[in-house]
Every structure is written in C-alpha cells, then in structure tokens.
Coordinates of C-alpha atoms and ligand atoms in Angstrom, one line a residue:
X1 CA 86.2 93.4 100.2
X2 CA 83.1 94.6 97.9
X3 CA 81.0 92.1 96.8
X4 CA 81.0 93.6 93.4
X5 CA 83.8 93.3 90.8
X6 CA 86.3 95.9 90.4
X7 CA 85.8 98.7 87.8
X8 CA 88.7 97.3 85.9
X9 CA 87.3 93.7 85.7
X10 CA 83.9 94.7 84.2
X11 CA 85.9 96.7 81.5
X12 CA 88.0 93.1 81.1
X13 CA 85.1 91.3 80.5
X14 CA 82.8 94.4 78.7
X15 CA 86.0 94.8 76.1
X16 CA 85.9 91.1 74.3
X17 CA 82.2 90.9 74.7
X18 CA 81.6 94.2 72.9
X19 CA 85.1 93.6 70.3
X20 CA 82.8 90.4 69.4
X21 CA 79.6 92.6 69.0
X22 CA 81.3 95.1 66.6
X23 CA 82.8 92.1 64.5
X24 CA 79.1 91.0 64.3
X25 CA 77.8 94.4 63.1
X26 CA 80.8 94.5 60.6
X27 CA 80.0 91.1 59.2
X28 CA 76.2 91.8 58.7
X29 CA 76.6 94.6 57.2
X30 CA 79.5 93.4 54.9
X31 CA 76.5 90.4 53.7
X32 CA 73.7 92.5 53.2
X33 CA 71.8 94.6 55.3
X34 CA 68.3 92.7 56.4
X35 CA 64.9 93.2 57.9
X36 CA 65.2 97.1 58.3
X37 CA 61.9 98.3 60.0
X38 CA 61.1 101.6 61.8
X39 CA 60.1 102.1 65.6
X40 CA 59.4 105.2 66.5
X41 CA 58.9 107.3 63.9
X42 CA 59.3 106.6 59.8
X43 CA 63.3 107.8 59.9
X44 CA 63.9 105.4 63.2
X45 CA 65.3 102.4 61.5
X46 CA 66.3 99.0 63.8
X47 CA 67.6 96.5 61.4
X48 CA 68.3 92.7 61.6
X49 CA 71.8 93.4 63.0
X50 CA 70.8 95.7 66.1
X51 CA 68.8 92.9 67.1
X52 CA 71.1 90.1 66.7
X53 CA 74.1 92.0 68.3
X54 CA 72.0 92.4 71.4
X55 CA 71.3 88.9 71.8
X56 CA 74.7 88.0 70.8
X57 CA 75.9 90.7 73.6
X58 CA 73.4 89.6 76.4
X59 CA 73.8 85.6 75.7
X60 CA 77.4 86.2 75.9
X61 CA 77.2 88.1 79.6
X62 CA 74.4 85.9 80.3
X63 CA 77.3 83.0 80.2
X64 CA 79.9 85.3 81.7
X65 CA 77.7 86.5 84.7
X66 CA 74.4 85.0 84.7
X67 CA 72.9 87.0 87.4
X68 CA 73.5 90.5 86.5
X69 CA 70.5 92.6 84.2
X70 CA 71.2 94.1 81.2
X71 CA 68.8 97.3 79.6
X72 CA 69.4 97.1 75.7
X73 CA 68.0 99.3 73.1
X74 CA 66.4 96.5 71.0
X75 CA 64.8 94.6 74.1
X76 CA 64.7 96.8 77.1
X77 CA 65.5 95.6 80.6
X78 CA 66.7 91.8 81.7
X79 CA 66.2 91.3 85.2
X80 CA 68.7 91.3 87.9
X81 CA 68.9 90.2 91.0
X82 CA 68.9 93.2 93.5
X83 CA 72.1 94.8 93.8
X84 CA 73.5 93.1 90.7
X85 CA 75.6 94.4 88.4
X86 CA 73.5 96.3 85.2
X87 CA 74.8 96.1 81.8
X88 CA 73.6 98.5 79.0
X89 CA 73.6 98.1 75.9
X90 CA 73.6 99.7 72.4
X91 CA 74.4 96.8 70.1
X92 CA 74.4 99.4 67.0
X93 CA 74.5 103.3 67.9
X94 CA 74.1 105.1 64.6
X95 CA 71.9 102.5 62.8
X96 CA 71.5 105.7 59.8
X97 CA 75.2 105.7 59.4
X98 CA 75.2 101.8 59.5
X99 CA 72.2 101.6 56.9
X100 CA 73.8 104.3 54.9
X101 CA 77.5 102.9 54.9
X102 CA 78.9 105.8 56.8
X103 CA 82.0 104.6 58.6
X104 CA 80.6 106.3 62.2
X105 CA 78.5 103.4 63.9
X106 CA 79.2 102.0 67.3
X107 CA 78.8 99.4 69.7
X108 CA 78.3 101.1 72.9
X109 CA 78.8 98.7 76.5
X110 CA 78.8 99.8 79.9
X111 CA 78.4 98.3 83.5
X112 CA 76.8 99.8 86.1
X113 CA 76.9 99.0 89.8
X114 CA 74.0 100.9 92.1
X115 CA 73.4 103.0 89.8
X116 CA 76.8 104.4 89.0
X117 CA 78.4 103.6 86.0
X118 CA 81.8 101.8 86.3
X119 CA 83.1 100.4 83.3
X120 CA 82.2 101.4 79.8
X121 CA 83.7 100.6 76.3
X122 CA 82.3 102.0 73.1
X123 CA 84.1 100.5 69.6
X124 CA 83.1 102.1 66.3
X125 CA 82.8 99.2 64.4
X126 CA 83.3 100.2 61.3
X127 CA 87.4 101.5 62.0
X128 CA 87.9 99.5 65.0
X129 CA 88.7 102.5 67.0
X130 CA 88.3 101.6 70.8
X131 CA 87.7 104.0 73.8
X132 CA 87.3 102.4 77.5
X133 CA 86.9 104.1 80.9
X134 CA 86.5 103.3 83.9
X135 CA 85.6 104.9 87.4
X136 CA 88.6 106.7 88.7
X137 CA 90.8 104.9 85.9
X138 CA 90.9 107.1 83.4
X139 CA 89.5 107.1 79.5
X140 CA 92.3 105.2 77.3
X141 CA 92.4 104.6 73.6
X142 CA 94.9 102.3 72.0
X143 CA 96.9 103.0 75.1
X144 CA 97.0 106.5 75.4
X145 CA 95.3 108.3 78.2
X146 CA 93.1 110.9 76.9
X147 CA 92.5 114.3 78.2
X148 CA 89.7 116.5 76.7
X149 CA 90.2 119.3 75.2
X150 CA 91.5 122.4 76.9
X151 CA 89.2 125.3 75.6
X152 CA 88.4 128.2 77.9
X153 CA 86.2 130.2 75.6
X154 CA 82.8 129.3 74.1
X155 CA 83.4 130.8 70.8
X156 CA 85.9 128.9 69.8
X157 CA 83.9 125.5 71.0
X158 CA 83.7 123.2 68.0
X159 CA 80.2 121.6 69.1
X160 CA 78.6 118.4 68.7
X161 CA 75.0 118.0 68.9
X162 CA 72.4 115.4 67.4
X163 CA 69.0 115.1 66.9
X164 CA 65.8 113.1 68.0
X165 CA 63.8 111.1 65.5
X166 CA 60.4 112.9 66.5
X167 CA 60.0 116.1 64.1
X168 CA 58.3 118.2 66.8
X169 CA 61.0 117.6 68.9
X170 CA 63.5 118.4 65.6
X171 CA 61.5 121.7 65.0
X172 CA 62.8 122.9 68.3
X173 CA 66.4 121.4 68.5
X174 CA 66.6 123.3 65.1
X175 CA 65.4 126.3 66.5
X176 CA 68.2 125.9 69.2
X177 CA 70.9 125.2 67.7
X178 CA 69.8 127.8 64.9
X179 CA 70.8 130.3 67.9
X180 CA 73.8 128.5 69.3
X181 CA 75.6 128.3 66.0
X182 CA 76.5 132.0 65.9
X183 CA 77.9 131.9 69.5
X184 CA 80.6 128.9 68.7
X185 CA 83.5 127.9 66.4
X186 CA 81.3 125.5 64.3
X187 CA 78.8 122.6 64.8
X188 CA 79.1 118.3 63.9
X189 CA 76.4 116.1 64.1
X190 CA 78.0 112.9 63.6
X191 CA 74.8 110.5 64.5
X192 CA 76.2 109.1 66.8
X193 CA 76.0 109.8 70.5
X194 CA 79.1 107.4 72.1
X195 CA 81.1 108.6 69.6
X196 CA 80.3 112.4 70.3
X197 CA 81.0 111.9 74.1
X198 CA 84.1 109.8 73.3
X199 CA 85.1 112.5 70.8
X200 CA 85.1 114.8 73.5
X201 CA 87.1 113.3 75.6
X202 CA 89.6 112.9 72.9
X203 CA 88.9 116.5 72.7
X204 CA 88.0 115.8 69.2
X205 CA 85.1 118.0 69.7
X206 CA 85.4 121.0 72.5
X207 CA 81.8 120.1 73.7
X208 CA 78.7 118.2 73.0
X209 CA 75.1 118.5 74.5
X210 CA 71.8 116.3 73.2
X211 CA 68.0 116.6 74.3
X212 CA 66.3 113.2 74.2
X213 CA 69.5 110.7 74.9
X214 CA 68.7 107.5 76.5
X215 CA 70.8 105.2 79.2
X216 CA 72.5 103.5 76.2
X217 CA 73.3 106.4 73.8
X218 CA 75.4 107.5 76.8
X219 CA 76.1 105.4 79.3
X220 CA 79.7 104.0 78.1
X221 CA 80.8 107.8 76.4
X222 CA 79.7 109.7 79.3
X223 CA 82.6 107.7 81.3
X224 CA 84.8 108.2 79.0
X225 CA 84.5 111.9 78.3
X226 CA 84.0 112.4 82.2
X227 CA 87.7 110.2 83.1
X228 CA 89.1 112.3 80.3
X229 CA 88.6 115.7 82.5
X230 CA 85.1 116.7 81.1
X231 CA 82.4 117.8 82.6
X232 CA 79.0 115.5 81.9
X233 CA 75.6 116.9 83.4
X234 CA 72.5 117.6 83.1
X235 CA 70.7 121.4 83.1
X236 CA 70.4 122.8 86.7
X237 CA 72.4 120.0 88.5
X238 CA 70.2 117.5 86.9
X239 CA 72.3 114.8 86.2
X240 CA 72.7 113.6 82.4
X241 CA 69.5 111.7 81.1
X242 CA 66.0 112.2 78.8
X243 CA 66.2 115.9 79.4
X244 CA 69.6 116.6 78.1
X245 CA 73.4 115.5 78.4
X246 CA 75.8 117.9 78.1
X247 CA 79.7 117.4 78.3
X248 CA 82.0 120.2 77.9
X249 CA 86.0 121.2 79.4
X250 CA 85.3 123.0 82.7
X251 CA 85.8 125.9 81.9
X252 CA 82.9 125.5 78.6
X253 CA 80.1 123.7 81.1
X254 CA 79.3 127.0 82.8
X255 CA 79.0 129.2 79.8
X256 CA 77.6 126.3 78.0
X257 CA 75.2 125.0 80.3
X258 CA 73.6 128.8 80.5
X259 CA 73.2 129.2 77.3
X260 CA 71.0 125.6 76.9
X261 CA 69.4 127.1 79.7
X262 CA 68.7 130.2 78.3
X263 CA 67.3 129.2 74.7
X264 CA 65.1 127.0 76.7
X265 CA 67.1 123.5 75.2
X266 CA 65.5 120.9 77.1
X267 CA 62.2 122.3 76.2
X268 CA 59.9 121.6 73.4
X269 CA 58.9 117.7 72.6
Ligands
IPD1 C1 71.0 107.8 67.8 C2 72.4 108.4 67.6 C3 72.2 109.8 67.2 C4 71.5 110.7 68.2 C5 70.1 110.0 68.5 C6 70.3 108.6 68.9 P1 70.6 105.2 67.4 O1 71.1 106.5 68.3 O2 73.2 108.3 68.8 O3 73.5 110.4 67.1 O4 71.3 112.0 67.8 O5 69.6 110.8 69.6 O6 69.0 108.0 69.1 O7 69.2 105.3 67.1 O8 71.4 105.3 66.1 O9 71.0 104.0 68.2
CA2 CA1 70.9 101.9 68.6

C-alpha cells in the first residue's frame, strides 16, 4: 500500500476546504473590499481577502494534515516534511475581476505528491460552479464527466489567453497574440487562469495558452483540462510552467504549439 493518500481522498478533503475558501472570498467581498495594495507592479492588486483565504485555507489543512507543505500565492512555501504531500494554493485567482465585481474569480486548490499533481479543485466563487479532477479519475462538474472540446482545425479554435502584470512582458504578449488572432475563430481573456484551463476542459474554450503562469494559476485547471482529454504542456516538451502553459484538444496542441513556437511566445519579459 502507498504511503500516500489516494488521488480521490485528497480531492475529499481539498473540496470542503476550498468550498469554505470561496464562501470566505464571497463574504468579504459582499462587506466591503479592504486593504487593496499592489505587489508587483501598480495593476497587481492582493487585497485583504487573498490573504485571509490563504490562512483560512492553510490553517484549515494544517488541522487536517499537519505535516504536509503548502506553496500559496500570498505567502509562498510552508514546509513539508520530505516526501509529504504539497498543497497549492490560490486563495483568490482573478483578484481584478474580484476588485472589479466581475463574477469570474476563483479559488484554485490542488495536491501534489512528488511532484505530480493528484487532486485539484478550482470553485469560482462568485457562481459556485465547481470543477474537480483527479489523476486517472477523470475532470467532473456537478456530476458530469467532462470531455474537452473536439476541434481538429486551428481556425476555428475559440482561444483563451491572459496577460502578465509586467508591461514589457504585455508589449510582447500583445505583439503575439496581435498575430495569432487572424489564424483562430476568436480570442477570451477572462482573467482568470483556473477557470481558462477548466473552461477547456469543459471545452468551453477550444484552447488556451499563457506566458508567465505560476504553480497556483495552474496547478488545480491543468488537471482538470488534462482528465478531460486535453493536452497541457509546455513549448518543446517542456512541461507547463514560467515559460508557458498551453492546453489544447489533440489534434489543436500540434498546430498550436508551432505557432507559439514560431512568433517566439515564450520570449520577451
Ligand atoms: C492572474 C489571472 C490572470 C492571468 C494572470 C494571473 P491573479 O492571477 O489568473 O488571468 O492572466 O497571469 O496572474 O493575479 O488574479 O491571482
Ligand atoms: Ca491570486
């Protein structure tokens, strides 16, 4: 027997942790929205409820499994014991929308076990909607297992995409997508990255691909779009990470993939 828990009992105990996470978000934001400060750049906002979802999130996994680590957005890594199970976090992806009142933000939650990712669960918090996943489980929302979409030709490809908060690193996403635009169907940035990879395995979107994405932004989504029959890599058989996360049907990855490839999309800032 493994001495880690089962894929299906992380998502059991990931699901009312992050259900209770999303609540918290929706309450806060229902009071008043508090303590909104920038990090990285002046458009980066982290306000009061980002940070007190985190510690709600890692107190609460803390009492559930006290020895495993958890890497959240707000306060980077908690130690774990070698081995351990690693949690990540993004208490609030898609603080704009949450700050503007734009009904797209999300709780993102996954578990990881040597590196892999097992168990992830992303909940937009404003609608409730729910998508889980876990290794060799299948992606499921509200009890439906979901296949992505089935699109074999990239002009047709409704495309999601999002940007970084750094403009030098806008100024050439722009210049990218500027060229991709004429080669697909159309493109969505809904400003938020679990939701993009969830909405692909929904097949809600055809395909999405983002330069700059860290463990948390996609994490949780990249399990769900990858159970759902998608395709989730990096460029060159990197695999998804800083450089770029892209997750398309696939029969899309190929054609997609070479065209990231060939406007030079993980290059610039
Ligand atoms: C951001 C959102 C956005 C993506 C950015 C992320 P945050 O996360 O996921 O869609 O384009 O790259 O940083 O800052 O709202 O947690
Ligand atoms: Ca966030």
């Amino acid at each position: 027997m493994s001495e880690f828990p089962a894929a299906d009992e992380l998502l059991s105990i990931a699901v009312p942790v992050a259900r209770e996470a999303a609540a918290t978000a929706r309450r806060m934001r229902a009071e008043a929205i508090t303590d909104v400060e920038t990090k990285s750049t002046r458009t980066d906002v982290v306000t009061a409820a980002d940070r007190a979802v985190e510690r709600q999130v890692v107190s609460s996994l803390r009492t559930i499994r006290p020895h495993d680590g958890v890497l959240g957005e707000e306060y980077g890594e908690n130690t774990s014991e070698a081995g351990a199970v690693r949690w990540i976090l993004d208490p609030i992806d898609g603080t704009v929308n949450y700050l503007y009142g734009l009904p797209a933000y999300a709780v993102s939650l996954a578990a990881e076990v040597d590196g892999v990712v097992q168990a992830g669960v992303v909940i937009n918090a404003a609608t409730g909607d729910e998508w889980t996943a876990t290794r060799g489980g299948g992606a499921w929302r509200a009890g439906r297992r979901l296949r992505c979409s089935a699109q074999t030709d990239l002009a047709q490809v409704l495309l999601g995409t999002g940007f970084g908060y750094d403009a030098k690193r806008r100024a050439h996403q722009g210049a990218v997508l500027a060229q991709l635009i004429t080669r697909v169907r159309d493109i969505r940035r809904i400003g938020v990255a679990s939701l993009d990879l969830c909405s692909v395995g929904e097949g809600l979107l055809d395909a999405y691909y983002e330069k700059g994405l860290n463990p948390w932004d996609h994490a949780a989504g990249g399990l769900v779009a990858a159970e759902a029959g998608a395709l989730v890599g990096g460029l060159e058989g990197a695999p998804p990470g800083l450089d770029m996360v892209v997750a398309a049907p696939p029969a899309i990855f190929g054609p997609l993939h070479d065209a990231l490839v060939e406007l030079d999309a993980a290059g610039g800032a």
